[in-house]
């Protein structure tokens, strides 16, 4: 399934057709209008024309962006790219720098055309092949006061695959405009996102045999660039438009409009799978499920076999980005992309007598639901879904090697799956968010005082998505890299921390925690004053300083998965000492909030036991919860400062 977010955002910022470059206010006035900004878009435009060509509905799109450079560091915007692919064929590209004839003024310009363009495939990390191409170039003579123009035309040979138009960017936008001209026989629909409070003007009028749709927005502020923010589609204002019906050769042709229409398109893609018989596939399934006592065990064995034996290789080329290979072919080749692995898993489950469905899903890079936007832009991934009992769905993404059976891959939590029930019927089902109790780290250790240092022996378990991440990290390390990674993973107290020995267990056992047993030394950690020892058992202090400033941060914060971390630290009271002070229990936050913790201390014989539980419970933290988050962080930081005091016996 085509990963579309790259095109959706990057191409959408290059909006408009070639227009006359109107004069601007003097540079000094623009710098006062946009204080602190290195650049601003004068124009971001797109002018689309829907065309009926032979038996197809196509779209010709003219794009333009016109940027004025304002700051001394605006040369960072001298580089630009235009993307194209099977679904958006680049027909024409021009780029130029407009240099004011009079420095500081913006009434007349001298054009400097870009002549050097570099055209190459633009592949994302982890993608073996992608037919998306990037034509990149650099504008000459970029200094404050100049304007840079990108003007290009693309043809969309299939009117179902259109890109959204973004009204905003990471620099201010003086004017943004999109027009769509369509024949009267074309039924067009659209959705605006993140634009509820914005003055985006819309008009629709007939011109002869056509209808012209027009959206205009002026004076859009620059978007924030906050760390760990969600993808731009979550917060940048944008317009998604799609063609529902068109009159082609005198007949009404249904393109999009709702889930049934989208599924009709997807099921047509599935019907294009070229048959490939593989007798070995049925034999493999029979051998895998032999002796399995339950349907769940059958499904588990098949899923793990695909994870272990089929290599994920992403391949995107035209409609091949939507049409899976036959299960038998994928089985024989032992490699495939997400839709190939989904098709193989689905067919193997069916051969085992289990209900299973090819399933389309949008990752969390995309904010849309099928009920609000049923277009190819709503999803970018494919998995298999097994229905063990009526209404009980298990989402199986074999591209995620270490994800255990029963858990969806982390990047589709909370989204929706479109299940292919048969050739005509589909069903949208919610994909659950995995509870924090199923993900996280559990650390159990016994520490003894050694002079002013500590010696610790313990074990660290990772479960759920925390295990998935650590399994990926550890599985790719050699014997030189692994000890360094483990030391960084276990490090606590200070940089005077040394791991004497460790062992990794259950790396390949998906249904067991990933376990690290360890033996460490921590030097110069215990504070000694006269006849007292001061020991802070909070050897690690996660989130101690993780306050979120709502005055400087304006976007929500994204989190890969919710998790609960447990720490049990047993301090052996040294001989000749007694406990003088034991910190009180502390807790803050509630189970429904984004953050909560509990820390307690107790004396058991010659040991002091600290138990700590810390839960991060969100996938997307809205700005409205920053105050609540900060309140818990403040109390957590105070609890971390508490120390155990041991006094020498008299």
Coordinates of C-alpha atoms in Angstrom, one line a residue:
X1 CA 0.0 0.0 0.0
X2 CA 1.5 3.3 -1.1
X3 CA 2.9 5.4 1.8
X4 CA 1.4 8.7 0.8
X5 CA 2.2 11.1 3.6
X6 CA 5.5 12.2 1.9
X7 CA 3.6 13.3 -1.3
X8 CA 0.6 14.6 0.6
X9 CA 2.6 17.2 2.4
X10 CA 5.6 18.0 0.3
X11 CA 3.7 18.3 -3.0
X12 CA 0.9 20.2 -1.4
X13 CA 3.2 23.0 -0.3
X14 CA 4.0 23.8 -4.0
X15 CA 0.7 25.2 -4.9
X16 CA -0.4 27.4 -7.9
X17 CA 0.1 28.2 -11.5
X18 CA 2.2 30.9 -13.1
X19 CA 0.8 34.4 -12.3
X20 CA 2.3 37.8 -12.8
X21 CA 4.6 38.8 -9.9
X22 CA 2.8 41.7 -8.3
X23 CA 4.9 44.4 -6.4
X24 CA 5.3 43.9 -2.7
X25 CA 5.9 46.5 0.1
X26 CA 9.5 47.4 0.7
X27 CA 11.7 44.8 2.4
X28 CA 11.8 46.7 5.7
X29 CA 8.0 46.8 5.8
X30 CA 7.8 43.0 5.2
X31 CA 10.4 42.4 7.9
X32 CA 8.2 44.4 10.3
X33 CA 5.1 42.5 9.2
X34 CA 6.8 39.1 9.8
X35 CA 9.2 39.7 12.7
X36 CA 11.7 36.9 13.2
X37 CA 10.7 35.1 10.0
X38 CA 13.4 34.1 7.5
X39 CA 10.8 34.0 4.6
X40 CA 7.2 34.1 3.8
X41 CA 5.0 32.8 1.0
X42 CA 3.6 35.6 -1.2
X43 CA 1.5 33.0 -3.0
X44 CA 0.7 29.4 -2.7
X45 CA -1.7 28.4 -5.5
X46 CA -3.1 25.4 -7.3
X47 CA -5.3 25.5 -10.4
X48 CA -6.8 22.2 -11.2
X49 CA -8.8 21.2 -14.3
X50 CA -10.9 18.0 -14.4
X51 CA -10.8 16.5 -17.9
X52 CA -12.7 13.6 -19.4
X53 CA -10.2 11.9 -21.7
X54 CA -11.5 8.9 -23.6
X55 CA -12.8 6.5 -20.9
X56 CA -10.9 8.1 -18.0
X57 CA -11.3 11.0 -15.6
X58 CA -8.0 12.9 -15.4
X59 CA -6.8 16.1 -13.7
X60 CA -4.4 18.7 -15.0
X61 CA -2.8 20.6 -12.1
X62 CA -0.8 23.9 -12.3
X63 CA 1.1 24.7 -9.2
X64 CA 3.0 27.7 -8.1
X65 CA 4.7 28.9 -4.9
X66 CA 6.2 32.3 -4.6
X67 CA 8.4 33.0 -1.6
X68 CA 9.9 36.3 -0.5
X69 CA 13.2 36.0 1.5
X70 CA 13.4 38.2 4.6
X71 CA 16.2 37.1 7.0
X72 CA 19.9 36.8 6.8
X73 CA 19.6 33.0 7.0
X74 CA 16.9 32.6 4.4
X75 CA 19.4 30.8 2.1
X76 CA 18.1 27.7 3.9
X77 CA 15.1 28.0 1.7
X78 CA 17.1 28.2 -1.5
X79 CA 16.7 24.4 -2.1
X80 CA 13.4 23.0 -3.4
X81 CA 11.9 19.8 -4.8
X82 CA 9.0 18.8 -6.9
X83 CA 7.7 15.2 -6.7
X84 CA 6.1 13.1 -9.3
X85 CA 5.0 9.5 -9.8
X86 CA 2.8 7.2 -11.7
X87 CA -0.2 9.1 -10.2
X88 CA 1.2 12.6 -10.8
X89 CA 3.2 12.9 -14.0
X90 CA 5.4 16.0 -14.2
X91 CA 4.8 17.8 -17.5
X92 CA 6.6 21.1 -17.0
X93 CA 8.8 22.7 -14.4
X94 CA 10.2 26.2 -14.2
X95 CA 12.0 28.0 -11.4
X96 CA 13.6 31.4 -11.0
X97 CA 14.9 34.0 -8.6
X98 CA 13.5 37.5 -8.8
X99 CA 16.1 40.0 -7.8
X100 CA 14.8 43.6 -7.1
X101 CA 16.1 46.1 -9.5
X102 CA 16.4 48.5 -6.6
X103 CA 17.7 47.0 -3.3
X104 CA 15.2 47.1 -0.6
X105 CA 12.3 47.9 -3.0
X106 CA 9.9 45.4 -4.6
X107 CA 8.4 47.1 -7.6
X108 CA 10.6 45.7 -10.5
X109 CA 12.6 42.5 -10.7
X110 CA 15.3 40.9 -12.7
X111 CA 14.7 37.2 -13.3
X112 CA 17.5 34.6 -12.8
X113 CA 16.3 31.3 -14.1
X114 CA 17.3 27.9 -12.6
X115 CA 19.0 25.8 -15.3
X116 CA 20.3 22.8 -13.3
X117 CA 17.7 20.3 -12.2
X118 CA 18.5 16.9 -10.7
X119 CA 15.9 14.1 -11.2
X120 CA 16.2 10.9 -9.2
X121 CA 14.1 8.3 -7.4
X122 CA 13.0 9.5 -4.0
X123 CA 12.8 6.5 -1.7
X124 CA 12.0 6.5 2.0
X125 CA 14.1 4.6 4.6
X126 CA 13.3 0.9 4.5
X127 CA 11.8 1.1 1.0
X128 CA 13.4 -1.1 -1.6
X129 CA 11.8 0.6 -4.6
X130 CA 9.4 3.5 -5.0
X131 CA 8.5 5.1 -8.3
X132 CA 8.2 8.5 -6.7
X133 CA 10.7 10.8 -8.3
X134 CA 12.1 14.0 -6.9
X135 CA 13.3 16.8 -9.2
X136 CA 15.5 19.0 -7.0
X137 CA 17.2 22.3 -7.6
X138 CA 18.6 25.4 -5.9
X139 CA 17.7 29.0 -6.5
X140 CA 20.6 31.4 -7.3
X141 CA 21.4 34.6 -5.5
X142 CA 19.2 34.1 -2.5
X143 CA 19.5 37.1 -0.1
X144 CA 16.9 39.1 1.8
X145 CA 14.5 40.9 -0.5
X146 CA 14.6 38.4 -3.4
X147 CA 11.6 36.2 -4.4
X148 CA 11.9 32.6 -5.5
X149 CA 9.3 31.1 -7.8
X150 CA 8.5 27.4 -8.4
X151 CA 6.0 26.9 -11.3
X152 CA 5.1 23.4 -12.5
X153 CA 2.4 21.3 -14.1
X154 CA 1.5 17.7 -13.4
X155 CA -1.1 15.4 -14.9
X156 CA -3.1 13.0 -12.7
X157 CA -4.1 10.2 -15.0
X158 CA -6.5 8.7 -12.5
X159 CA -8.8 11.3 -10.9
X160 CA -9.2 9.2 -7.8
X161 CA -5.6 9.9 -6.7
X162 CA -5.4 13.6 -5.9
X163 CA -3.3 15.4 -3.4
X164 CA -4.6 17.7 -0.7
X165 CA -3.9 21.4 -0.7
X166 CA -2.3 22.9 2.4
X167 CA -3.1 26.5 3.2
X168 CA -0.4 26.7 5.9
X169 CA 3.3 26.1 6.1
X170 CA 6.2 26.6 8.4
X171 CA 6.6 30.2 7.2
X172 CA 3.8 32.8 7.0
X173 CA 1.5 32.6 3.9
X174 CA 0.3 35.9 2.6
X175 CA -2.1 34.4 0.1
X176 CA -3.2 30.8 -0.5
X177 CA -5.7 29.8 -3.2
X178 CA -6.9 26.7 -5.0
X179 CA -9.4 26.5 -7.9
X180 CA -10.9 23.5 -9.5
X181 CA -12.6 23.7 -12.8
X182 CA -14.8 20.7 -13.7
X183 CA -17.4 19.9 -16.4
X184 CA -21.0 20.1 -15.1
X185 CA -21.2 16.3 -15.5
X186 CA -18.6 15.9 -12.7
X187 CA -19.8 15.7 -9.1
X188 CA -17.0 17.0 -6.8
X189 CA -16.8 16.9 -3.0
X190 CA -14.3 18.1 -0.4
X191 CA -13.4 18.2 3.2
X192 CA -11.5 20.9 5.2
X193 CA -9.3 19.8 8.1
X194 CA -7.9 21.9 10.9
X195 CA -9.6 25.0 9.5
X196 CA -12.6 25.4 11.9
X197 CA -11.5 28.9 13.1
X198 CA -9.8 30.1 9.9
X199 CA -11.4 32.6 7.4
X200 CA -11.1 30.4 4.3
X201 CA -13.5 31.8 1.7
X202 CA -15.3 29.4 -0.7
X203 CA -17.2 30.2 -3.9
X204 CA -18.8 28.0 -6.5
X205 CA -20.0 29.4 -9.8
X206 CA -20.9 28.1 -13.3
X207 CA -18.9 29.3 -16.3
X208 CA -20.4 28.0 -19.5
X209 CA -20.3 24.2 -19.4
X210 CA -18.0 24.2 -16.4
X211 CA -18.2 24.7 -12.6
X212 CA -15.4 26.6 -10.9
X213 CA -14.7 25.9 -7.2
X214 CA -12.5 28.3 -5.4
X215 CA -11.0 28.5 -1.9
X216 CA -9.0 31.5 -0.7
X217 CA -7.1 32.2 2.6
X218 CA -5.0 35.2 3.4
X219 CA -2.4 36.0 6.1
X220 CA -1.9 32.5 7.5
X221 CA 0.6 32.5 10.4
X222 CA 3.7 30.2 10.4
X223 CA 3.1 26.8 11.9
X224 CA 5.0 25.8 15.0
X225 CA 8.0 23.4 14.9
X226 CA 7.6 21.5 18.2
X227 CA 9.5 18.4 19.0
X228 CA 7.6 15.1 19.0
X229 CA 4.7 16.7 17.3
X230 CA 2.3 14.6 15.2
X231 CA 2.5 14.7 11.4
X232 CA 1.5 18.0 9.7
X233 CA -1.9 16.6 8.6
X234 CA -3.0 16.7 12.3
X235 CA -2.6 20.5 12.6
X236 CA -1.9 22.3 9.3
X237 CA -5.1 23.5 7.6
X238 CA -5.7 21.7 4.4
X239 CA -8.3 20.8 1.8
X240 CA -8.9 17.3 0.5
X241 CA -11.0 17.2 -2.7
X242 CA -12.3 14.1 -4.5
X243 CA -14.4 13.3 -7.5
X244 CA -17.5 11.3 -6.7
X245 CA -19.1 10.9 -10.1
X246 CA -18.4 11.8 -13.7
X247 CA -20.2 11.4 -17.0
X248 CA -17.9 9.4 -19.2
X249 CA -18.9 8.4 -22.8
X250 CA -22.5 9.3 -21.9
X251 CA -22.6 7.1 -18.8
X252 CA -22.4 8.0 -15.1
X253 CA -19.2 6.6 -13.6
X254 CA -18.9 6.3 -9.9
X255 CA -15.4 7.0 -8.6
X256 CA -15.5 7.8 -4.8
X257 CA -17.9 9.1 -2.3
X258 CA -18.0 6.6 0.6
X259 CA -16.6 3.4 2.0
X260 CA -18.6 1.2 -0.6
X261 CA -17.1 3.1 -3.5
X262 CA -13.6 3.0 -2.0
X263 CA -13.9 -0.7 -1.4
X264 CA -15.1 -1.2 -4.9
X265 CA -11.8 0.2 -6.1
X266 CA -9.8 -1.8 -3.7
X267 CA -11.6 -5.1 -4.5
X268 CA -10.9 -4.4 -8.2
X269 CA -7.2 -4.2 -7.3
X270 CA -7.4 -7.5 -5.4
X271 CA -9.1 -9.1 -8.4
X272 CA -6.0 -8.2 -10.5
X273 CA -3.8 -10.6 -8.5
X274 CA -2.2 -12.9 -10.9
X275 CA -2.8 -16.6 -9.9
X276 CA 0.2 -18.6 -8.8
X277 CA -0.3 -22.2 -7.7
X278 CA 2.1 -23.4 -5.0
X279 CA 1.5 -26.9 -3.8
X280 CA 4.0 -26.4 -1.1
X281 CA 1.9 -23.7 0.6
X282 CA -0.9 -26.0 1.6
X283 CA 1.6 -28.6 2.8
X284 CA 3.3 -25.9 4.9
X285 CA 0.1 -24.8 6.5
X286 CA -0.9 -28.4 7.3
X287 CA 2.5 -29.0 9.0
X288 CA 2.3 -25.7 11.0
X289 CA -1.2 -26.4 12.5
X290 CA -0.7 -30.1 13.1
X291 CA -1.4 -30.7 16.8
X292 CA -2.7 -27.2 17.5
X293 CA -5.4 -27.5 20.1
X294 CA -7.3 -24.2 19.4
X295 CA -8.0 -21.9 16.5
X296 CA -5.9 -19.2 18.3
X297 CA -2.9 -21.5 18.4
X298 CA -3.2 -22.3 14.7
X299 CA -3.3 -18.6 13.9
X300 CA -0.4 -17.9 16.2
X301 CA 1.8 -20.5 14.5
X302 CA 1.0 -19.2 11.0
X303 CA 1.6 -15.6 12.0
X304 CA 4.9 -16.3 13.6
X305 CA 6.0 -18.4 10.6
X306 CA 5.4 -15.5 8.2
X307 CA 7.2 -13.1 10.5
X308 CA 10.2 -15.4 10.7
X309 CA 10.4 -16.6 7.1
X310 CA 9.2 -13.8 4.8
X311 CA 11.4 -10.8 4.5
X312 CA 9.7 -7.4 4.3
X313 CA 10.8 -5.5 1.2
X314 CA 8.8 -2.4 0.4
X315 CA 8.1 -2.0 -3.4
X316 CA 6.0 0.8 -4.8
X317 CA 5.4 1.2 -8.5
X318 CA 2.2 2.6 -10.0
X319 CA -0.8 0.3 -9.3
X320 CA 1.7 -2.2 -7.9
X321 CA 1.5 0.0 -4.9
X322 CA -2.0 -1.3 -4.4
X323 CA -2.1 -4.8 -6.0
X324 CA -0.6 -7.6 -3.9
X325 CA 1.3 -10.5 -5.3
X326 CA -0.3 -14.0 -5.2
X327 CA 0.2 -15.8 -1.9
X328 CA 1.9 -18.7 -3.6
X329 CA 4.4 -16.5 -5.2
X330 CA 5.2 -14.6 -2.0
X331 CA 5.6 -18.0 -0.2
X332 CA 8.1 -19.2 -2.8
X333 CA 10.1 -16.0 -3.0
X334 CA 10.1 -15.5 0.8
X335 CA 9.9 -11.8 0.5
X336 CA 7.2 -9.1 -0.1
X337 CA 5.9 -5.7 0.9
X338 CA 3.1 -5.1 3.4
X339 CA 0.3 -6.1 1.0
X340 CA 2.1 -9.2 -0.1
X341 CA 2.7 -10.3 3.5
X342 CA -0.9 -9.5 4.4
X343 CA -2.2 -11.6 1.4
X344 CA 0.1 -14.5 2.3
X345 CA -1.0 -14.4 6.0
X346 CA -4.7 -14.2 5.0
X347 CA -4.5 -17.1 2.6
X348 CA -2.6 -19.3 5.0
X349 CA -5.2 -18.7 7.7
X350 CA -7.9 -19.6 5.2
X351 CA -6.1 -22.8 4.3
X352 CA -6.1 -23.6 8.0
X353 CA -9.9 -23.2 8.1
X354 CA -9.9 -19.8 9.9
X355 CA -11.8 -16.7 9.0
X356 CA -9.4 -14.0 7.8
X357 CA -9.6 -10.8 5.8
X358 CA -7.3 -8.6 3.8
X359 CA -7.4 -5.3 5.7
X360 CA -6.5 -1.7 4.6
X361 CA -5.5 0.6 7.4
X362 CA -4.1 4.1 7.7
X363 CA -1.1 4.4 10.1
X364 CA -1.0 7.1 12.8
X365 CA 0.8 9.4 10.3
X366 CA -2.7 10.0 8.9
X367 CA -5.4 11.5 11.1
X368 CA -8.4 10.5 9.0
X369 CA -11.3 8.0 9.6
X370 CA -13.1 6.2 6.8
X371 CA -16.4 7.7 7.8
X372 CA -15.2 11.3 7.2
X373 CA -12.9 10.7 4.2
X374 CA -13.2 7.5 2.1
X375 CA -10.4 8.1 -0.5
X376 CA -7.0 6.4 -1.1
X377 CA -5.5 9.1 1.1
X378 CA -7.1 7.7 4.2
X379 CA -4.9 4.6 4.4
X380 CA -1.3 3.7 3.5
X381 CA -0.8 0.1 4.9
X382 CA -2.2 -3.4 4.6
X383 CA -2.4 -6.2 7.2
X384 CA -4.4 -9.4 7.8
X385 CA -7.3 -9.7 10.3
X386 CA -8.3 -13.0 11.8
X387 CA -11.8 -13.4 13.3
X388 CA -11.3 -16.2 15.8
X389 CA -14.9 -16.0 17.1
X390 CA -17.7 -13.7 15.8
X391 CA -16.7 -10.1 16.4
X392 CA -13.3 -11.0 18.0
X393 CA -10.6 -9.6 15.7
X394 CA -6.9 -10.2 15.9
X395 CA -4.9 -7.7 13.8
X396 CA -1.8 -9.3 12.3
X397 CA 1.0 -7.2 10.8
X398 CA 3.8 -9.5 9.8
X399 CA 6.0 -6.6 8.7
X400 CA 6.5 -5.9 12.4
X401 CA 8.9 -8.8 13.1
X402 CA 8.8 -8.8 16.9
X403 CA 5.2 -7.8 17.5
X404 CA 3.5 -10.7 19.5
X405 CA 0.3 -12.3 18.4
X406 CA -2.7 -10.4 19.8
X407 CA -1.2 -7.0 19.5
X408 CA -1.5 -4.7 16.5
X409 CA 1.7 -3.0 15.4
X410 CA 2.2 0.2 17.4
X411 CA 1.8 2.5 14.5
X412 CA -1.8 1.5 13.8
X413 CA -3.2 1.6 17.4
X414 CA -6.5 3.5 17.6
X415 CA -7.0 3.6 13.9
X416 CA -9.6 1.7 11.8
X417 CA -9.3 -1.3 9.6
X418 CA -11.2 -1.8 6.4
X419 CA -11.9 -5.6 6.2
X420 CA -12.5 -7.3 2.8
X421 CA -15.3 -9.6 3.8
X422 CA -15.8 -10.8 0.2
X423 CA -15.6 -9.4 -3.3
X424 CA -18.6 -7.0 -2.7
X425 CA -18.8 -6.5 1.1
X426 CA -16.5 -4.7 3.5
X427 CA -16.5 -3.7 7.1
X428 CA -14.8 -0.9 9.1
X429 CA -13.7 -2.0 12.5
X430 CA -11.8 -0.1 15.2
X431 CA -8.2 -1.2 16.1
X432 CA -7.7 -1.0 19.8
X433 CA -5.1 1.1 21.7
X434 CA -3.0 -1.3 23.8
X435 CA -3.3 -0.6 27.5
X436 CA -0.2 0.7 29.2
X437 CA 0.0 -2.3 31.6
X438 CA 0.9 -4.5 28.6
X439 CA 3.9 -2.3 27.6
X440 CA 6.9 -1.3 29.5
X441 CA 9.9 -2.2 31.6
X442 CA 10.2 -4.0 34.9
X443 CA 13.5 -3.7 36.8
X444 CA 14.3 -5.8 39.9
X445 CA 17.6 -5.3 41.6
X446 CA 19.4 -5.8 44.9
X447 CA 22.1 -3.2 45.7
X448 CA 24.7 -3.2 48.4
X449 CA 26.9 -0.3 49.6
X450 CA 30.5 -0.6 48.7
X451 CA 32.4 2.4 50.3
X452 CA 30.8 5.4 48.6
X453 CA 29.6 3.3 45.7
X454 CA 26.9 0.7 45.0
X455 CA 27.0 -2.8 43.6
X456 CA 23.9 -4.0 42.0
X457 CA 22.6 -7.3 40.7
X458 CA 19.3 -7.6 38.9
X459 CA 17.2 -8.3 35.9
X460 CA 15.3 -6.0 33.5
X461 CA 12.3 -7.3 31.6
X462 CA 10.7 -5.6 28.6
X463 CA 7.2 -6.4 27.5
X464 CA 4.8 -5.4 24.7
X465 CA 6.0 -2.6 22.4
X466 CA 8.9 -1.8 24.7
X467 CA 10.2 -5.3 24.0
X468 CA 9.5 -4.9 20.2
X469 CA 11.7 -1.8 20.1
X470 CA 14.5 -3.3 22.2
X471 CA 14.4 -6.6 20.2
X472 CA 14.9 -4.6 17.0
X473 CA 17.8 -2.6 18.6
X474 CA 19.6 -5.6 20.1
X475 CA 19.0 -7.9 17.2
X476 CA 21.0 -5.7 14.8
X477 CA 24.1 -5.3 17.0
X478 CA 27.5 -7.1 16.7
X479 CA 29.7 -8.2 19.7
X480 CA 31.4 -4.8 19.8
X481 CA 28.2 -2.7 19.6
X482 CA 26.1 -4.7 21.9
X483 CA 28.0 -4.1 25.2
X484 CA 27.9 -0.3 24.5
X485 CA 24.2 -0.4 23.9
X486 CA 23.5 -2.5 27.0
X487 CA 25.5 -0.2 29.2
X488 CA 23.6 2.9 27.9
X489 CA 20.3 1.0 28.4
X490 CA 21.1 0.0 32.0
X491 CA 23.0 3.2 33.0
X492 CA 21.8 4.7 36.3
X493 CA 23.0 7.0 39.0
X494 CA 25.8 8.8 37.1
X495 CA 28.4 8.4 34.4
X496 CA 30.5 6.4 36.8
X497 CA 28.4 3.4 36.0
X498 CA 30.0 0.2 34.8
X499 CA 28.5 -3.1 33.7
X500 CA 30.6 -6.1 34.8
X501 CA 28.5 -8.7 33.1
X502 CA 25.2 -9.2 31.4
X503 CA 23.1 -11.7 29.5
X504 CA 20.2 -11.4 27.0
X505 CA 17.4 -13.8 27.1
X506 CA 14.2 -14.4 25.1
X507 CA 15.2 -12.2 22.2
X508 CA 13.4 -14.4 19.7
X509 CA 10.6 -15.6 22.0
X510 CA 7.7 -13.2 21.2
X511 CA 5.4 -14.5 23.9
X512 CA 8.1 -14.0 26.7
X513 CA 9.5 -10.9 28.1
X514 CA 12.9 -9.8 26.8
X515 CA 15.2 -10.2 29.8
X516 CA 18.5 -8.6 30.6
X517 CA 20.3 -10.0 33.7
X518 CA 23.1 -7.7 34.9
X519 CA 25.8 -7.0 37.4
X520 CA 27.0 -3.4 37.8
X521 CA 29.1 -1.0 39.8
X522 CA 28.3 2.6 40.5
X523 CA 31.2 4.7 41.9
X524 CA 31.0 7.8 44.1
X525 CA 27.2 7.7 44.5
X526 CA 26.6 7.4 48.3
X527 CA 27.0 10.6 50.2
X528 CA 28.8 10.2 53.6
X529 CA 28.6 12.9 56.3
X530 CA 30.0 12.1 59.7
X531 CA 28.3 8.9 60.8
X532 CA 25.5 9.0 58.2
X533 CA 25.1 7.6 54.7
X534 CA 22.7 9.2 52.2
X535 CA 21.4 7.0 49.4
X536 CA 18.9 8.1 46.8
X537 CA 17.2 4.9 45.5
X538 CA 15.9 6.7 42.5
X539 CA 18.9 5.6 40.5
X540 CA 17.0 6.6 37.3
X541 CA 14.8 9.6 37.1
X542 CA 12.6 9.4 34.0
X543 CA 10.6 12.5 33.2
X544 CA 12.1 14.4 36.1
X545 CA 12.4 17.6 34.0
X546 CA 9.8 16.9 31.4
X547 CA 7.7 20.0 31.8
X548 CA 5.8 21.3 28.8
X549 CA 5.7 25.1 28.4
X550 CA 2.3 26.1 26.8
X551 CA 3.7 29.6 26.1
X552 CA 6.4 28.2 23.7
X553 CA 4.8 24.9 22.6
X554 CA 1.6 25.1 20.6
X555 CA 1.2 21.6 19.2
X556 CA 0.2 18.3 20.9
X557 CA 2.9 15.8 21.7
X558 CA 2.8 12.3 20.0
X559 CA 3.9 9.2 21.8
X560 CA 4.6 5.8 20.2
X561 CA 2.7 3.8 22.8
X562 CA 1.4 4.0 26.4
X563 CA 3.4 2.2 29.0
X564 CA 3.9 1.4 32.6
X565 CA 7.4 0.9 34.1
X566 CA 8.0 -0.9 37.4
X567 CA 11.1 -0.6 39.5
X568 CA 11.8 -2.6 42.6
X569 CA 15.1 -1.7 44.3
X570 CA 16.3 -3.6 47.4
X571 CA 19.0 -1.9 49.4
X572 CA 20.9 -4.1 51.8
X573 CA 21.5 -2.1 55.0
X574 CA 25.3 -2.3 55.6
X575 CA 26.4 -4.1 58.8
X576 CA 26.8 -1.7 61.7
X577 CA 24.2 0.8 60.3
X578 CA 20.5 1.4 61.1
X579 CA 17.8 3.2 59.2
X580 CA 17.5 6.8 60.4
X581 CA 15.1 8.1 57.8
X582 CA 12.8 6.4 55.3
X583 CA 11.0 8.6 52.8
X584 CA 7.3 8.8 52.8
X585 CA 5.2 7.3 50.0
X586 CA 4.4 9.6 47.2
X587 CA 1.9 9.5 44.3
X588 CA 0.2 11.8 41.9
X589 CA -2.1 11.6 38.9
X590 CA -4.9 9.2 38.2
X591 CA -5.4 6.3 35.9
X592 CA -7.5 8.4 33.4
X593 CA -4.8 11.1 33.1
X594 CA -1.8 11.2 30.9
X595 CA 0.7 10.6 33.7
X596 CA 0.7 9.0 37.1
X597 CA 3.2 7.5 39.5
X598 CA 3.5 5.8 42.9
X599 CA 6.6 5.4 45.0
X600 CA 6.7 3.6 48.3
X601 CA 9.4 2.5 50.8
X602 CA 9.3 -0.3 53.4
X603 CA 11.7 -2.1 55.7
X604 CA 11.9 -5.9 55.5
X605 CA 14.6 -7.4 57.7
X606 CA 18.0 -6.0 56.7
X607 CA 16.7 -4.5 53.5
X608 CA 14.9 -1.3 52.4
X609 CA 12.6 -1.9 49.5
X610 CA 11.6 0.9 47.1
X611 CA 8.7 0.1 44.7
X612 CA 8.1 2.6 41.9
X613 CA 5.4 2.5 39.2
X614 CA 5.3 5.1 36.5
X615 CA 2.6 5.2 33.8
X616 CA 2.5 7.3 30.6
X617 CA -1.0 7.0 29.3
X618 CA -1.4 8.8 26.0
X619 CA -0.8 8.5 22.3
X620 CA -1.5 12.2 21.6
X621 CA -1.2 14.7 24.4
X622 CA -3.4 17.7 23.7
X623 CA -2.2 21.1 24.8
X624 CA -5.2 21.4 27.1
X625 CA -3.6 18.7 29.3
X626 CA -0.1 20.3 29.6
X627 CA -1.0 21.8 33.0
X628 CA -2.2 18.5 34.3
X629 CA 1.0 16.8 33.0
X630 CA 3.2 19.5 34.5
X631 CA 1.6 19.1 37.9
X632 CA 2.4 15.4 38.1
X633 CA 6.0 16.0 36.8
X634 CA 6.6 18.6 39.6
X635 CA 5.5 16.1 42.2
X636 CA 7.5 13.4 40.6
X637 CA 10.6 15.5 40.6
X638 CA 10.1 16.2 44.3
X639 CA 9.7 12.5 45.1
X640 CA 12.9 11.8 43.2
X641 CA 14.9 14.0 45.5
X642 CA 14.0 12.0 48.6
X643 CA 16.9 10.0 50.1
X644 CA 17.3 7.1 52.6
X645 CA 19.4 8.0 55.6
X646 CA 21.5 5.3 57.3
X647 CA 23.1 6.0 60.6
X648 CA 26.0 4.1 62.2
X649 CA 25.0 2.3 65.2
X650 CA 26.6 3.4 68.5

